[in-house]
Amino acid sequence: MTNTHQLVNRKNVPEELTWDLTAIYPNDIAFQTDIDLVRDLVQAFDTAYHGHLDKLVSIHDAFSALEDIYTRLSHIEHYAFLQQAVDITDATANQLMREFEALSAEISTKLVFFDIELLELPVERLDEIVVANPKLKAYIRQLKKQKEYQLSPEVEQVLATFQPNFSAPESVYGQTRAADMDFDDFEVNGVTYPMSFVLYENTYQYNSDPAVRHAAFKSFSTTLAHYKHTIAANYYNQVSMEKRIATLRGYDSVFDYLLAEQEVDRTLFNRQIDTIMTKLAPVMQKYAAHIKKVRGLDKMTFADLQIDLDPEFAPKVSIEDAKKYVNDAVAPLGSDYQAMVARSFPERWIDFPQNIGKETGGFETTPYGKHPYILMSWTDELADVYTLIHELGHAGQAILTQYNQSILGSEPSTYLVEAPSTFNELLLTTSIENQSTEPRLQRFAYSKMLTNTYFHNFVTHLLEAAYQREVYQLIDAGQGFDGDQLSEIKRNVLERFWGPDVEINDGAELTWMRQSHYYMGLYSYTYSAGLAISTQAHLNLLKNPEVATESWLAFLKLGGELPPIEAAKVAGVDITTDEPLNQTIQFLDKTVDKIIALSQTI
């Protein structure tokens, strides 16, 4: 017998369940036309302003022209990238992406003069630019911070030329994971199950049958192991490149270089990791022990950590049902916010199907001046609503930011970027919880909050960050690594966090191969940083809804206008202390205790 959960080719998925890229360009011809236009605009910009910025009475025309170029470039990138994301085996989509990358390298080389010449202007002149156009505040602030580490114009131009090559390791990883890894089917009790990266990540690791779950984990891990040395070598290219750039620019450490863009220092980075590894670990160990007891497991292994506490109670949720879940959940943010995110369904912001070659997990991205796009794989589970409302949190922030910020200052620090998404997940849990006082439903809501919101964002990604920190410490010390060393580091991190009550079974150490975040600098830890902010803001909302809602919407509009410490204060959160992080952990500890108490009544 064969299990029929088989992925289909992209061409066979229903179009109405896919995202609508015609909102960016109606066809490839329009895409190509804009590429030609951008080249002309960049050449005109270079002719008009290269070598002349210090002579201009006003440079606002230059900024206006630059905004137009980057807006069009954003459209070109998204049109190509979004097609590749849903089917990395599509040769046409891959070619479109290569065309964008070539264009991006060409443009970066030609435009690098602009920042260099701006940095040569007196500080007073830069401040005048902000006074005249406050939407450029983030751009000018970040530019001034770069001055200390700015290289000669010639070197900066060479680095800009090679920019697409710097993203090659991530591209190689993505191709290997989505297109090259060949997973064998596995059999349990006479039933054959197909295996793929997507099927394990989205389905099998949550399977309620321990026989299927453990066989799937073994099969999945066996295939990962075949690629570990290649992936490790590719990853070494990534981190060693980052170290070389850090040294070239004069940073003492690769950590300082990677955190500079986030506008935070190592104090906040280390506090996030160390506090969670020590203070949250006992809370999650307590919850894992409770799952083991309720589910009647002989032992709790790493392969069991993703299972539901009460799988029999998990309701099926259709895409149509999801509309009401989302609308009810975001109601505290007001009717305007509700209407804004409700557009996601009729305007087809979201790509729902599972298909061969599609990226796993979920993400949100917004071409400037267009509506957001959300990738996910819908399986008719409530967990999908959590993924959806998480990405809609990003989408809401992107839209509100675009209303209030220039494209040159629209991106918030990655330290903050996960706060809007996880805040929406907390709204969803509160909404579900308020639907009933029935103990089983309350326990369901609390456990979903733990597993979907906090386990994924506060634990999984934080453990990635703890692993990353050790890897970058090796790189800072001038050492290298191979696949076995990376696996040893990962296993040690998992064992330290989960303690003796969770068996870190063979294959768990290969978890470092499952995530593209490692190719995005020090990004993984920002999930827990953002969630600490969103938890504190959500607790504020429960205490004082009117004030907290106003503060939160103001925070969403900021983009990159303020650095993280100041931006968090707008949301009513002080991240200069460890209070938000400690309060979040206390909140989770109380939640676990509530779940245990409810289990005793069911």
mmCIF file of C-alpha atoms in Angstrom, residues 40-261:
data_model
loop_
_atom_site.group_PDB
_atom_site.id
_atom_site.type_symbol
_atom_site.label_atom_id
_atom_site.label_comp_id
_atom_site.label_asym_id
_atom_site.label_seq_id
_atom_site.Cartn_x
_atom_site.Cartn_y
_atom_site.Cartn_z
ATOM 1 C CA ASP A 40 18.651 54.159 -18.719
ATOM 2 C CA LEU A 41 17.637 55.799 -15.421
ATOM 3 C CA VAL A 42 20.858 54.691 -13.731
ATOM 4 C CA GLN A 43 22.952 56.017 -16.595
ATOM 5 C CA ALA A 44 21.110 59.346 -16.447
ATOM 6 C CA PHE A 45 21.586 59.453 -12.664
ATOM 7 C CA ASP A 46 25.303 58.784 -13.002
ATOM 8 C CA THR A 47 25.679 61.514 -15.634
ATOM 9 C CA ALA A 48 23.713 64.072 -13.652
ATOM 10 C CA TYR A 49 25.143 63.565 -10.183
ATOM 11 C CA HIS A 50 28.465 61.675 -10.229
ATOM 12 C CA GLY A 51 31.096 64.099 -8.983
ATOM 13 C CA HIS A 52 28.606 66.926 -8.545
ATOM 14 C CA LEU A 53 26.835 66.342 -5.208
ATOM 15 C CA ASP A 54 28.988 68.862 -3.354
ATOM 16 C CA LYS A 55 28.128 71.509 -5.931
ATOM 17 C CA LEU A 56 24.357 71.066 -5.878
ATOM 18 C CA VAL A 57 22.301 73.722 -4.124
ATOM 19 C CA SER A 58 19.692 71.025 -3.508
ATOM 20 C CA ILE A 59 20.170 67.279 -3.767
ATOM 21 C CA HIS A 60 16.515 66.427 -3.282
ATOM 22 C CA ASP A 61 16.074 65.784 -6.998
ATOM 23 C CA ALA A 62 18.864 63.249 -6.730
ATOM 24 C CA PHE A 63 17.101 61.455 -3.877
ATOM 25 C CA SER A 64 13.823 61.467 -5.798
ATOM 26 C CA ALA A 65 15.529 59.905 -8.817
ATOM 27 C CA LEU A 66 17.241 57.318 -6.584
ATOM 28 C CA GLU A 67 13.941 56.361 -4.961
ATOM 29 C CA ASP A 68 12.441 55.768 -8.403
ATOM 30 C CA ILE A 69 15.363 53.540 -9.405
ATOM 31 C CA TYR A 70 15.221 51.451 -6.231
ATOM 32 C CA THR A 71 11.437 51.143 -6.402
ATOM 33 C CA ARG A 72 11.626 49.744 -9.923
ATOM 34 C CA LEU A 73 14.509 47.492 -8.917
ATOM 35 C CA SER A 74 12.356 46.180 -6.064
ATOM 36 C CA HIS A 75 9.631 45.277 -8.564
ATOM 37 C CA ILE A 76 12.116 43.544 -10.867
ATOM 38 C CA GLU A 77 13.635 41.539 -8.009
ATOM 39 C CA HIS A 78 10.294 40.394 -6.613
ATOM 40 C CA TYR A 79 8.866 39.385 -9.988
ATOM 41 C CA ALA A 80 11.854 37.084 -10.519
ATOM 42 C CA PHE A 81 12.377 35.878 -6.957
ATOM 43 C CA LEU A 82 8.739 35.038 -6.261
ATOM 44 C CA GLN A 83 8.546 32.807 -9.326
ATOM 45 C CA GLN A 84 11.709 31.014 -8.286
ATOM 46 C CA ALA A 85 10.481 30.605 -4.692
ATOM 47 C CA VAL A 86 7.440 28.574 -5.723
ATOM 48 C CA ASP A 87 9.408 26.335 -8.097
ATOM 49 C CA ILE A 88 13.169 26.358 -7.913
ATOM 50 C CA THR A 89 13.232 23.678 -10.643
ATOM 51 C CA ASP A 90 11.687 26.134 -13.141
ATOM 52 C CA ALA A 91 14.445 27.070 -15.612
ATOM 53 C CA THR A 92 12.592 30.176 -16.789
ATOM 54 C CA ALA A 93 12.209 31.509 -13.261
ATOM 55 C CA ASN A 94 15.878 30.814 -12.548
ATOM 56 C CA GLN A 95 16.838 32.722 -15.677
ATOM 57 C CA LEU A 96 14.725 35.721 -14.605
ATOM 58 C CA MET A 97 16.515 35.682 -11.261
ATOM 59 C CA ARG A 98 19.907 35.602 -12.960
ATOM 60 C CA GLU A 99 18.872 38.611 -15.048
ATOM 61 C CA PHE A 100 17.951 40.502 -11.893
ATOM 62 C CA GLU A 101 21.235 39.561 -10.204
ATOM 63 C CA ALA A 102 23.221 40.782 -13.213
ATOM 64 C CA LEU A 103 21.245 44.033 -13.242
ATOM 65 C CA SER A 104 21.694 44.477 -9.492
ATOM 66 C CA ALA A 105 25.470 44.067 -9.771
ATOM 67 C CA GLU A 106 25.590 46.535 -12.637
ATOM 68 C CA ILE A 107 23.515 49.101 -10.761
ATOM 69 C CA SER A 108 25.404 48.683 -7.482
ATOM 70 C CA THR A 109 28.650 49.421 -9.300
ATOM 71 C CA LYS A 110 27.277 52.565 -10.915
ATOM 72 C CA LEU A 111 25.496 53.923 -7.837
ATOM 73 C CA VAL A 112 28.156 53.277 -5.212
ATOM 74 C CA PHE A 113 29.476 56.815 -5.786
ATOM 75 C CA PHE A 114 26.348 58.339 -4.265
ATOM 76 C CA ASP A 115 26.902 57.217 -0.680
ATOM 77 C CA ILE A 116 30.635 57.876 -0.939
ATOM 78 C CA GLU A 117 30.089 61.476 -2.062
ATOM 79 C CA LEU A 118 27.354 62.018 0.517
ATOM 80 C CA LEU A 119 29.752 60.947 3.264
ATOM 81 C CA GLU A 120 32.213 63.595 2.085
ATOM 82 C CA LEU A 121 29.643 66.329 2.751
ATOM 83 C CA PRO A 122 29.716 68.170 6.082
ATOM 84 C CA VAL A 123 27.529 66.643 8.791
ATOM 85 C CA GLU A 124 25.510 69.867 8.888
ATOM 86 C CA ARG A 125 24.605 69.374 5.235
ATOM 87 C CA LEU A 126 23.440 65.814 5.873
ATOM 88 C CA ASP A 127 21.314 67.036 8.774
ATOM 89 C CA GLU A 128 19.750 69.657 6.484
ATOM 90 C CA ILE A 129 18.653 66.851 4.144
ATOM 91 C CA VAL A 130 16.713 65.215 6.987
ATOM 92 C CA VAL A 131 15.105 68.494 8.028
ATOM 93 C CA ALA A 132 13.898 69.038 4.465
ATOM 94 C CA ASN A 133 12.763 65.427 4.025
ATOM 95 C CA PRO A 134 12.143 63.567 7.332
ATOM 96 C CA LYS A 135 11.432 60.334 5.440
ATOM 97 C CA LEU A 136 15.188 60.124 4.780
ATOM 98 C CA LYS A 137 16.021 60.110 8.496
ATOM 99 C CA ALA A 138 16.882 56.413 8.641
ATOM 100 C CA TYR A 139 18.964 56.505 5.480
ATOM 101 C CA ILE A 140 21.088 59.462 6.615
ATOM 102 C CA ARG A 141 21.497 58.101 10.178
ATOM 103 C CA GLN A 142 22.736 54.747 8.929
ATOM 104 C CA LEU A 143 24.955 56.416 6.351
ATOM 105 C CA LYS A 144 26.722 58.479 9.001
ATOM 106 C CA LYS A 145 27.355 55.332 11.067
ATOM 107 C CA GLN A 146 29.076 53.726 8.076
ATOM 108 C CA LYS A 147 31.613 56.527 7.771
ATOM 109 C CA GLU A 148 34.120 54.991 10.191
ATOM 110 C CA TYR A 149 34.201 51.761 8.198
ATOM 111 C CA GLN A 150 33.965 53.199 4.690
ATOM 112 C CA LEU A 151 36.718 52.090 2.298
ATOM 113 C CA SER A 152 38.187 53.944 -0.659
ATOM 114 C CA PRO A 153 35.843 54.637 -3.593
ATOM 115 C CA GLU A 154 37.770 52.146 -5.727
ATOM 116 C CA VAL A 155 37.424 49.326 -3.181
ATOM 117 C CA GLU A 156 33.770 50.105 -2.538
ATOM 118 C CA GLN A 157 33.117 49.895 -6.260
ATOM 119 C CA VAL A 158 34.827 46.505 -6.510
ATOM 120 C CA LEU A 159 32.793 45.184 -3.569
ATOM 121 C CA ALA A 160 29.593 46.415 -5.184
ATOM 122 C CA THR A 161 30.533 44.613 -8.406
ATOM 123 C CA PHE A 162 30.869 41.323 -6.561
ATOM 124 C CA GLN A 163 27.691 41.733 -4.480
ATOM 125 C CA PRO A 164 25.720 38.996 -6.314
ATOM 126 C CA ASN A 165 28.593 36.576 -5.693
ATOM 127 C CA PHE A 166 28.330 37.222 -1.964
ATOM 128 C CA SER A 167 24.843 35.695 -1.999
ATOM 129 C CA ALA A 168 26.005 32.607 -3.916
ATOM 130 C CA PRO A 169 26.305 30.326 -0.835
ATOM 131 C CA GLU A 170 22.652 30.909 0.067
ATOM 132 C CA SER A 171 21.641 30.226 -3.535
ATOM 133 C CA VAL A 172 23.690 27.013 -3.631
ATOM 134 C CA TYR A 173 22.143 25.882 -0.352
ATOM 135 C CA GLY A 174 18.637 26.579 -1.646
ATOM 136 C CA GLN A 175 19.249 24.692 -4.878
ATOM 137 C CA THR A 176 20.754 21.725 -3.035
ATOM 138 C CA ARG A 177 17.896 21.515 -0.560
ATOM 139 C CA ALA A 178 15.004 22.013 -2.982
ATOM 140 C CA ALA A 179 16.283 20.536 -6.226
ATOM 141 C CA ASP A 180 19.128 18.072 -5.563
ATOM 142 C CA MET A 181 18.345 16.239 -2.324
ATOM 143 C CA ASP A 182 16.825 12.900 -3.300
ATOM 144 C CA PHE A 183 14.825 11.409 -0.434
ATOM 145 C CA ASP A 184 13.872 7.725 -0.412
ATOM 146 C CA ASP A 185 10.355 6.596 0.430
ATOM 147 C CA PHE A 186 9.980 4.847 3.773
ATOM 148 C CA GLU A 187 7.679 2.060 4.943
ATOM 149 C CA VAL A 188 5.727 1.597 8.176
ATOM 150 C CA ASN A 189 3.454 -1.418 8.790
ATOM 151 C CA GLY A 190 3.204 -2.222 5.095
ATOM 152 C CA VAL A 191 2.419 1.339 4.032
ATOM 153 C CA THR A 192 4.895 3.212 1.823
ATOM 154 C CA TYR A 193 5.258 6.938 2.458
ATOM 155 C CA PRO A 194 6.840 9.364 -0.002
ATOM 156 C CA MET A 195 9.534 11.595 1.458
ATOM 157 C CA SER A 196 10.762 15.065 0.563
ATOM 158 C CA PHE A 197 12.174 18.021 2.461
ATOM 159 C CA VAL A 198 8.776 19.740 2.360
ATOM 160 C CA LEU A 199 6.850 16.650 3.466
ATOM 161 C CA TYR A 200 9.033 16.133 6.514
ATOM 162 C CA GLU A 201 9.086 19.781 7.562
ATOM 163 C CA ASN A 202 5.369 20.374 6.988
ATOM 164 C CA THR A 203 3.826 16.989 7.775
ATOM 165 C CA TYR A 204 5.783 14.055 9.146
ATOM 166 C CA GLN A 205 7.485 15.750 12.108
ATOM 167 C CA TYR A 206 3.992 16.512 13.478
ATOM 168 C CA ASN A 207 2.530 13.058 12.780
ATOM 169 C CA SER A 208 0.667 11.649 15.769
ATOM 170 C CA ASP A 209 1.790 8.053 15.072
ATOM 171 C CA PRO A 210 5.207 7.561 16.722
ATOM 172 C CA ALA A 211 6.107 4.764 14.308
ATOM 173 C CA VAL A 212 5.559 7.020 11.289
ATOM 174 C CA ARG A 213 7.168 9.995 13.007
ATOM 175 C CA HIS A 214 10.351 8.156 13.979
ATOM 176 C CA ALA A 215 10.691 6.328 10.654
ATOM 177 C CA ALA A 216 10.254 9.621 8.818
ATOM 178 C CA PHE A 217 12.891 11.283 10.997
ATOM 179 C CA LYS A 218 15.346 8.464 10.340
ATOM 180 C CA SER A 219 14.710 8.546 6.596
ATOM 181 C CA PHE A 220 14.974 12.331 6.473
ATOM 182 C CA SER A 221 18.197 12.372 8.524
ATOM 183 C CA THR A 222 19.784 9.627 6.429
ATOM 184 C CA THR A 223 19.467 11.736 3.297
ATOM 185 C CA LEU A 224 20.666 14.911 5.025
ATOM 186 C CA ALA A 225 23.795 13.062 6.144
ATOM 187 C CA HIS A 226 24.743 12.354 2.523
ATOM 188 C CA TYR A 227 25.082 16.106 1.910
ATOM 189 C CA LYS A 228 26.582 17.336 5.177
ATOM 190 C CA HIS A 229 30.147 17.872 3.990
ATOM 191 C CA THR A 230 29.065 19.728 0.847
ATOM 192 C CA ILE A 231 26.663 21.936 2.795
ATOM 193 C CA ALA A 232 29.344 22.533 5.454
ATOM 194 C CA ALA A 233 31.878 23.594 2.830
ATOM 195 C CA ASN A 234 29.317 25.913 1.288
ATOM 196 C CA TYR A 235 28.485 27.382 4.704
ATOM 197 C CA TYR A 236 32.176 27.907 5.432
ATOM 198 C CA ASN A 237 32.364 30.014 2.266
ATOM 199 C CA GLN A 238 29.568 32.168 3.674
ATOM 200 C CA VAL A 239 30.981 32.802 7.152
ATOM 201 C CA SER A 240 34.607 33.155 6.046
ATOM 202 C CA MET A 241 33.517 35.726 3.455
ATOM 203 C CA GLU A 242 31.708 37.672 6.208
ATOM 204 C CA LYS A 243 34.842 37.543 8.366
ATOM 205 C CA ARG A 244 37.033 38.833 5.543
ATOM 206 C CA ILE A 245 34.713 41.748 4.868
ATOM 207 C CA ALA A 246 34.567 42.543 8.589
ATOM 208 C CA THR A 247 38.371 42.607 8.756
ATOM 209 C CA LEU A 248 38.647 44.615 5.547
ATOM 210 C CA ARG A 249 36.335 47.270 6.943
ATOM 211 C CA GLY A 250 38.170 47.439 10.233
ATOM 212 C CA TYR A 251 35.788 45.673 12.614
ATOM 213 C CA ASP A 252 37.351 43.931 15.610
ATOM 214 C CA SER A 253 35.013 40.968 15.238
ATOM 215 C CA VAL A 254 32.664 39.446 12.700
ATOM 216 C CA PHE A 255 29.970 39.820 15.388
ATOM 217 C CA ASP A 256 30.434 43.591 15.443
ATOM 218 C CA TYR A 257 30.237 43.733 11.655
ATOM 219 C CA LEU A 258 27.034 41.696 11.442
ATOM 220 C CA LEU A 259 25.353 43.504 14.348
ATOM 221 C CA ALA A 260 26.238 46.985 13.051
ATOM 222 C CA GLU A 261 23.501 46.823 10.438
#
